[in-house]
mmCIF file of C-alpha atoms in Angstrom:
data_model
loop_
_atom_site.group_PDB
_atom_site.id
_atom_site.type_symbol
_atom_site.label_atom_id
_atom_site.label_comp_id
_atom_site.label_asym_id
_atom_site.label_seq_id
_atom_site.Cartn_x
_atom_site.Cartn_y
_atom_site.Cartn_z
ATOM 1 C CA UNK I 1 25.915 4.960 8.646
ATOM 2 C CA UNK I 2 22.571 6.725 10.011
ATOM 3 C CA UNK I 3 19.533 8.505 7.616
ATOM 4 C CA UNK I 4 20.173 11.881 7.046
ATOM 5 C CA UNK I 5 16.880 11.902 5.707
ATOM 6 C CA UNK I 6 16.022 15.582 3.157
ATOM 7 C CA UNK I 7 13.517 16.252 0.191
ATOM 8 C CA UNK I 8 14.901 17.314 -3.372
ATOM 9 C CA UNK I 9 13.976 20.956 -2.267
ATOM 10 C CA UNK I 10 15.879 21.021 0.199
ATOM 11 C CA UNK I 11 18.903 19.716 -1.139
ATOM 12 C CA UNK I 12 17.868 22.519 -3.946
ATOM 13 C CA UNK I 13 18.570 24.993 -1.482
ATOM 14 C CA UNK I 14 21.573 24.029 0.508
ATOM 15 C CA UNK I 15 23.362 22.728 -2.480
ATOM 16 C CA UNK I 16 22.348 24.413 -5.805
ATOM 17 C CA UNK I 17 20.532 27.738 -5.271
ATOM 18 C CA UNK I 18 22.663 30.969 -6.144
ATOM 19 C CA UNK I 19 25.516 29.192 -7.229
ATOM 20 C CA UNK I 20 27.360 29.290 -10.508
ATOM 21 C CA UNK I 21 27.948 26.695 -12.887
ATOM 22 C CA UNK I 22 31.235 26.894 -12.485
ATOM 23 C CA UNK I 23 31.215 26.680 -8.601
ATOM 24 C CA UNK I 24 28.684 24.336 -8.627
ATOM 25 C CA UNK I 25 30.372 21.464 -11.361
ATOM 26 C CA UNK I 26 33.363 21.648 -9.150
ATOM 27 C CA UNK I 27 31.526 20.798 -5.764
ATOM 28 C CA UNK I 28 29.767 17.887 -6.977
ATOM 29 C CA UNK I 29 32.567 16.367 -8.763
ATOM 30 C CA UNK I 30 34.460 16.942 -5.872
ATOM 31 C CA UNK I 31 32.262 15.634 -4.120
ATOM 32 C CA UNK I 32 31.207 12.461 -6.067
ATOM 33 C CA UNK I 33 35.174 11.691 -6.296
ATOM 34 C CA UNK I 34 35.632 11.710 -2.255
ATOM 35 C CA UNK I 35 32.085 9.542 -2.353
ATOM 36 C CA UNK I 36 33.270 6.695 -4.990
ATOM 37 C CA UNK I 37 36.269 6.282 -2.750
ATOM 38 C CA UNK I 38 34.179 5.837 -0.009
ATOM 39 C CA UNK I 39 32.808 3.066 -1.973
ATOM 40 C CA UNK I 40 35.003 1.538 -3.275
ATOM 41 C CA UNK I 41 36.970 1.361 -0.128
ATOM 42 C CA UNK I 42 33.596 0.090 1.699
ATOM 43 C CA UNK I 43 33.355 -2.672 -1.067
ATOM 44 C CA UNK I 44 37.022 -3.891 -0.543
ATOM 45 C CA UNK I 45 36.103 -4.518 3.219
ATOM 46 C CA UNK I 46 32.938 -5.835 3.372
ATOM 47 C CA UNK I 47 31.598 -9.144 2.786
ATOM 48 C CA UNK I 48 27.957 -7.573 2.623
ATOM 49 C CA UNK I 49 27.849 -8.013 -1.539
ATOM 50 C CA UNK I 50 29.668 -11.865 -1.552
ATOM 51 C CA UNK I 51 26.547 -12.826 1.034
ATOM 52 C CA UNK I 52 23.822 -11.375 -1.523
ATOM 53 C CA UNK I 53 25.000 -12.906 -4.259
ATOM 54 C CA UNK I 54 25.409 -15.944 -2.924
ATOM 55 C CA UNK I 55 21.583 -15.748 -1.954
ATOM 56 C CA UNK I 56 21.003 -14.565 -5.520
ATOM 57 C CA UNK I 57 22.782 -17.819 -7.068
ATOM 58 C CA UNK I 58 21.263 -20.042 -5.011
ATOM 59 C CA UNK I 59 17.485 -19.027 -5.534
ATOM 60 C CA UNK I 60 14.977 -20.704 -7.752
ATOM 61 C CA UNK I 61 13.087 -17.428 -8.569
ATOM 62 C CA UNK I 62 14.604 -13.844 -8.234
ATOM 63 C CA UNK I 63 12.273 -11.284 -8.091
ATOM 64 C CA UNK I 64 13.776 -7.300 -8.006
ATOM 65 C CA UNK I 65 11.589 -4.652 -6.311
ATOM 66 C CA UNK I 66 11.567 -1.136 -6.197
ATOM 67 C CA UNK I 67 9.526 2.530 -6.639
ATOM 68 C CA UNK I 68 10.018 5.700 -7.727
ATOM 69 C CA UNK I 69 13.744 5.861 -8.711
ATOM 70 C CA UNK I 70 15.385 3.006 -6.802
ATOM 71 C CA UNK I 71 13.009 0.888 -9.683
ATOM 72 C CA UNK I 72 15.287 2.229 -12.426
ATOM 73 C CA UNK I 73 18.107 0.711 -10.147
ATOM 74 C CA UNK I 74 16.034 -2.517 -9.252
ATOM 75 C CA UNK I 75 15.818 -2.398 -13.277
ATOM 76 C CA UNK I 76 19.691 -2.416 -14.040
ATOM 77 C CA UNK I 77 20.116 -5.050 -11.715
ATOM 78 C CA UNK I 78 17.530 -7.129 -13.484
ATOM 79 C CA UNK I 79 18.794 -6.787 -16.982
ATOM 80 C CA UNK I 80 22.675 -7.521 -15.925
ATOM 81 C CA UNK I 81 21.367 -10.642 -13.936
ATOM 82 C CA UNK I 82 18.560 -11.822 -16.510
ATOM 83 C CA UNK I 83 21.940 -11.879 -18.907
ATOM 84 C CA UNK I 84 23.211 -15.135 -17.292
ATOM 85 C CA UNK I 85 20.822 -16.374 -14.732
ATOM 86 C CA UNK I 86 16.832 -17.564 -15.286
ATOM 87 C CA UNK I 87 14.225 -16.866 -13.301
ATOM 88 C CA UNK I 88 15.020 -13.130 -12.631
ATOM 89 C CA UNK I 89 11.360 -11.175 -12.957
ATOM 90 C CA UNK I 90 11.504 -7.541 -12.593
ATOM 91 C CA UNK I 91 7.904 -6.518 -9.964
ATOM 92 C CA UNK I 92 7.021 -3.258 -11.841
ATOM 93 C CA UNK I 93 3.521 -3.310 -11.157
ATOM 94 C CA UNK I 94 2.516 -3.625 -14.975
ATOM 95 C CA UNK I 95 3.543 -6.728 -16.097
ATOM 96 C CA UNK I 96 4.634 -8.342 -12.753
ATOM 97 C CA UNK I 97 2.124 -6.836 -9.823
ATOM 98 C CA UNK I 98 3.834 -7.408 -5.898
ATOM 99 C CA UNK I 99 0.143 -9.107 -5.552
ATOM 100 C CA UNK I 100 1.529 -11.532 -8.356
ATOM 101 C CA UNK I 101 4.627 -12.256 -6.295
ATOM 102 C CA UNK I 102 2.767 -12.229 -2.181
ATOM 103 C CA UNK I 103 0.179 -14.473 -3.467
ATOM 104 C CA UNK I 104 2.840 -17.249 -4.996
ATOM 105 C CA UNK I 105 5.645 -17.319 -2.942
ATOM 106 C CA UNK I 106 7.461 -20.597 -2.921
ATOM 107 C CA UNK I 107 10.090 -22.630 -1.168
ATOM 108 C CA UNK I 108 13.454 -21.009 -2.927
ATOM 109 C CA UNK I 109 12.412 -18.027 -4.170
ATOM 110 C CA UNK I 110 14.008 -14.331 -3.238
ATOM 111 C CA UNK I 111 13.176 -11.001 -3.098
ATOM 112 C CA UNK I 112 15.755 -8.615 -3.748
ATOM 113 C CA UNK I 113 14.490 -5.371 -2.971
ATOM 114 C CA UNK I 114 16.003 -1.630 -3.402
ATOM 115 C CA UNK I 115 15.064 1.001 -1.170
ATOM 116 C CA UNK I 116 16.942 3.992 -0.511
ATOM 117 C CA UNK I 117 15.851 7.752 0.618
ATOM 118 C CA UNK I 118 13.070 8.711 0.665
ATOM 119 C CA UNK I 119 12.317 5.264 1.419
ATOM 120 C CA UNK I 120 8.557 4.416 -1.021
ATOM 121 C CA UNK I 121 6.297 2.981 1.390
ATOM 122 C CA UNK I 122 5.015 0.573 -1.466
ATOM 123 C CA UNK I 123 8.489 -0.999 -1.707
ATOM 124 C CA UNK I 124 8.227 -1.407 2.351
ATOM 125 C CA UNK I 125 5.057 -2.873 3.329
ATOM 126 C CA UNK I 126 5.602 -5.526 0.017
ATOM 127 C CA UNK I 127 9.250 -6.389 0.725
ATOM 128 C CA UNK I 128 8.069 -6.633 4.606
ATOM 129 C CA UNK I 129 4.765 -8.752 3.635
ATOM 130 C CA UNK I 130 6.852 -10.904 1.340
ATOM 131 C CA UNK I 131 9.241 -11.708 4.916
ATOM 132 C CA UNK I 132 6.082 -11.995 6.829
ATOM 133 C CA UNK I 133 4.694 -14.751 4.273
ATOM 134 C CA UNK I 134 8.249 -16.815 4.385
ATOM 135 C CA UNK I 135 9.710 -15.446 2.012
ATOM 136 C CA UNK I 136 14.030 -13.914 1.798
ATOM 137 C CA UNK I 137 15.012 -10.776 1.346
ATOM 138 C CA UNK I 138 17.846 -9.305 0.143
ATOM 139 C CA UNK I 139 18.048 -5.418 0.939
ATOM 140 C CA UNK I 140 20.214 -2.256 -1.481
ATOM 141 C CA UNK I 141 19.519 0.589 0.774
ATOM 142 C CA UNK I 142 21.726 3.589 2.083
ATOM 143 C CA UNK I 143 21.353 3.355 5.901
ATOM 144 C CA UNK I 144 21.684 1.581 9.111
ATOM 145 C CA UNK I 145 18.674 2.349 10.205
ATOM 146 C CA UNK I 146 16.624 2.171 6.914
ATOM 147 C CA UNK I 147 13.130 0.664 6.846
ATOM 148 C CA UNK I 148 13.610 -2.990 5.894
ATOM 149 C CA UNK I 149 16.786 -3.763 7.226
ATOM 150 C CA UNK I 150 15.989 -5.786 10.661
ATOM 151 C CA UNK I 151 13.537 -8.138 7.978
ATOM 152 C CA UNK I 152 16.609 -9.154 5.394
ATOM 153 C CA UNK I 153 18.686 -12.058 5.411
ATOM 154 C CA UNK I 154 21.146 -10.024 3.844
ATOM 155 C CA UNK I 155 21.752 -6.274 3.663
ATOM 156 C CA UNK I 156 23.958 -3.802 1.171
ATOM 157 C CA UNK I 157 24.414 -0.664 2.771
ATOM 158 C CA UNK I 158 25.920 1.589 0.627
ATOM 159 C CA UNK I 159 26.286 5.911 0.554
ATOM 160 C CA UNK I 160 24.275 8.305 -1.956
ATOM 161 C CA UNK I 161 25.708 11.118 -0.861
ATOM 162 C CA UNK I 162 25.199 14.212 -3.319
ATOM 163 C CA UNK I 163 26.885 18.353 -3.246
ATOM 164 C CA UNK I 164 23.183 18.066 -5.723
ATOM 165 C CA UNK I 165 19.934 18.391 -5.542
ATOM 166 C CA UNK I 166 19.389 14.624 -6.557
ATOM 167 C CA UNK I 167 20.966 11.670 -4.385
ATOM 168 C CA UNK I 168 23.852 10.842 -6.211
ATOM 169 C CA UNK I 169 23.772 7.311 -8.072
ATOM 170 C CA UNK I 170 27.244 6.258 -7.969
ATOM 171 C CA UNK I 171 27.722 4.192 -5.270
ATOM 172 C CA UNK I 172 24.469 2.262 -5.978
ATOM 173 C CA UNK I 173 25.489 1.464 -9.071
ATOM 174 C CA UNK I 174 28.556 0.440 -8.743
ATOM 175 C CA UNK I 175 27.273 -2.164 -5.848
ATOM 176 C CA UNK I 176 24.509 -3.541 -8.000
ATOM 177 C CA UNK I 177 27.691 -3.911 -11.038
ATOM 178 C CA UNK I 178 29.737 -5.210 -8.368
ATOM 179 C CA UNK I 179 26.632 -7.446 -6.829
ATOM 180 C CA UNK I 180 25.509 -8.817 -10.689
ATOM 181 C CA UNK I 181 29.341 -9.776 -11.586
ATOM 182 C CA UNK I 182 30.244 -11.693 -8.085
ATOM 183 C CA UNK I 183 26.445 -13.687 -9.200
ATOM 184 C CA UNK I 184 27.065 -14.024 -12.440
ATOM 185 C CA UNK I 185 30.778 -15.331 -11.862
ATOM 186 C CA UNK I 186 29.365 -17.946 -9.612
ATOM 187 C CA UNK I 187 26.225 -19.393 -11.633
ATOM 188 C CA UNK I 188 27.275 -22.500 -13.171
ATOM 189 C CA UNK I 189 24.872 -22.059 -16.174
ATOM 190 C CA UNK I 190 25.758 -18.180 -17.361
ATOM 191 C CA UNK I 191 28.712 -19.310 -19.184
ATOM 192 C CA UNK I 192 26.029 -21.316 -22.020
ATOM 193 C CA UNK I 193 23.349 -18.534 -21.431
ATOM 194 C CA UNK I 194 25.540 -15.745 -22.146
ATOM 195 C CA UNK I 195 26.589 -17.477 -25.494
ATOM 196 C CA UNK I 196 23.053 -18.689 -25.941
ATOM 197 C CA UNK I 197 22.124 -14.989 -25.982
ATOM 198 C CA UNK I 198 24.910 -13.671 -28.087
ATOM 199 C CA UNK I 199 23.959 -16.458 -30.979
ATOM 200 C CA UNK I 200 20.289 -15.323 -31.066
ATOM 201 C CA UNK I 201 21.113 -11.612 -30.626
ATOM 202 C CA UNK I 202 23.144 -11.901 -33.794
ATOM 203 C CA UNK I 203 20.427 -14.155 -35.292
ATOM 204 C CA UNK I 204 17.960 -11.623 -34.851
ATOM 205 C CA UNK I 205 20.220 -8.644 -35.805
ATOM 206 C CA UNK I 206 19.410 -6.936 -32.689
ATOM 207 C CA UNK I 207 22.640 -4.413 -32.943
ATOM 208 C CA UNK I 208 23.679 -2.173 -35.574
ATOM 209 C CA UNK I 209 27.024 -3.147 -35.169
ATOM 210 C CA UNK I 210 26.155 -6.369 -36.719
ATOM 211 C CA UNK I 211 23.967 -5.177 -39.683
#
């Protein structure tokens, strides 16, 4: 899979200028249905997702970095992880800075970073300072030839594909739901954190379904 690198305008133009609603609904599903194959048939195949989360288990510290929109995914991945595993921080630059995370890296700890197209130069010169300093990485992109991926220990290389004007999300996410289950399955603690969590989110009344 090679970059096929565009901007949102441009996409705007190929894609969704002068078309109708109609037209244009029926392209992108069409579209997003032939790409979630793809996906799922890449994910059957490949080991790529086993060999992150096996790096994910096995840290001490996980930290999740990304910019722009590929932090919202760097996000998800966070709070489905954080659900059974410690030690998961989330590097948003407010309450966890990447200068937090250069200046303390430690025997143990990974970086899993998420980068896709446009590529955020913030998420590569910290994810590629954090290899130069010793530290892993574990890279969510969408191409062969991304920035990043001759520095990670392991790589997920997965489509975003769009008939849009955005990228579309869906294979992403459904590698970083496939990527937190395979972790989650194989941390020997979730099972007790999970329940921990459930007892003190009914304690607290966080949901209305249990007011």
């Amino acid at each position: 899979m090679t970059t096929r690198r565009s901007t949102p305008a441009e996409r705007f133009d190929r894609n969704v200028q002068r078309r109708s609603a109609q037209v244009l609904k029926q392209r992108v599903l069409e579209q997003q249905r032939a790409e979630f194959d793809k996906a799922l048939a890449w994910a059957a195949e490949q080991d790529a997702i086993e060999r992150a989360a096996a790096l994910i288990v096995s840290a001490r510290r996980r930290y999740l970095l990304g910019s722009g929109k590929s932090l919202s995914y760097a996000s998800l991945l966070a709070s489905d992880l954080s659900a059974g595993l410690s030690g998961v921080h989330l590097v948003d630059g407010a309450s966890l800075r990447p200068l937090d995370v250069l200046s303390d890296i430690r025997q143990g700890d990974l970086l899993v970073a998420v980068s896709m197209e446009r590529y955020r130069r913030e998420t590569v010169d910290v994810a590629a300072a954090y290899v130069r300093h010793g530290g892993d990485l574990v890279l969510i992109t969408d191409a062969d030839d991304a920035p990043l991926i001759g520095s990670a220990t392991a790589s997920i290389v997965i489509g975003s594909e769009s008939a849009s004007y955005a990228n579309s999300p869906t294979s992403v996410v459904l590698a970083l739901h496939l990527l937190a289950t395979l972790t989650i399955a194989s941390s020997k603690g979730a099972g007790r954190r999970l329940r921990d969590r459930d007892a003190l989110a009914s304690e607290l009344g966080l949901y209305t379904e249990e007011s």
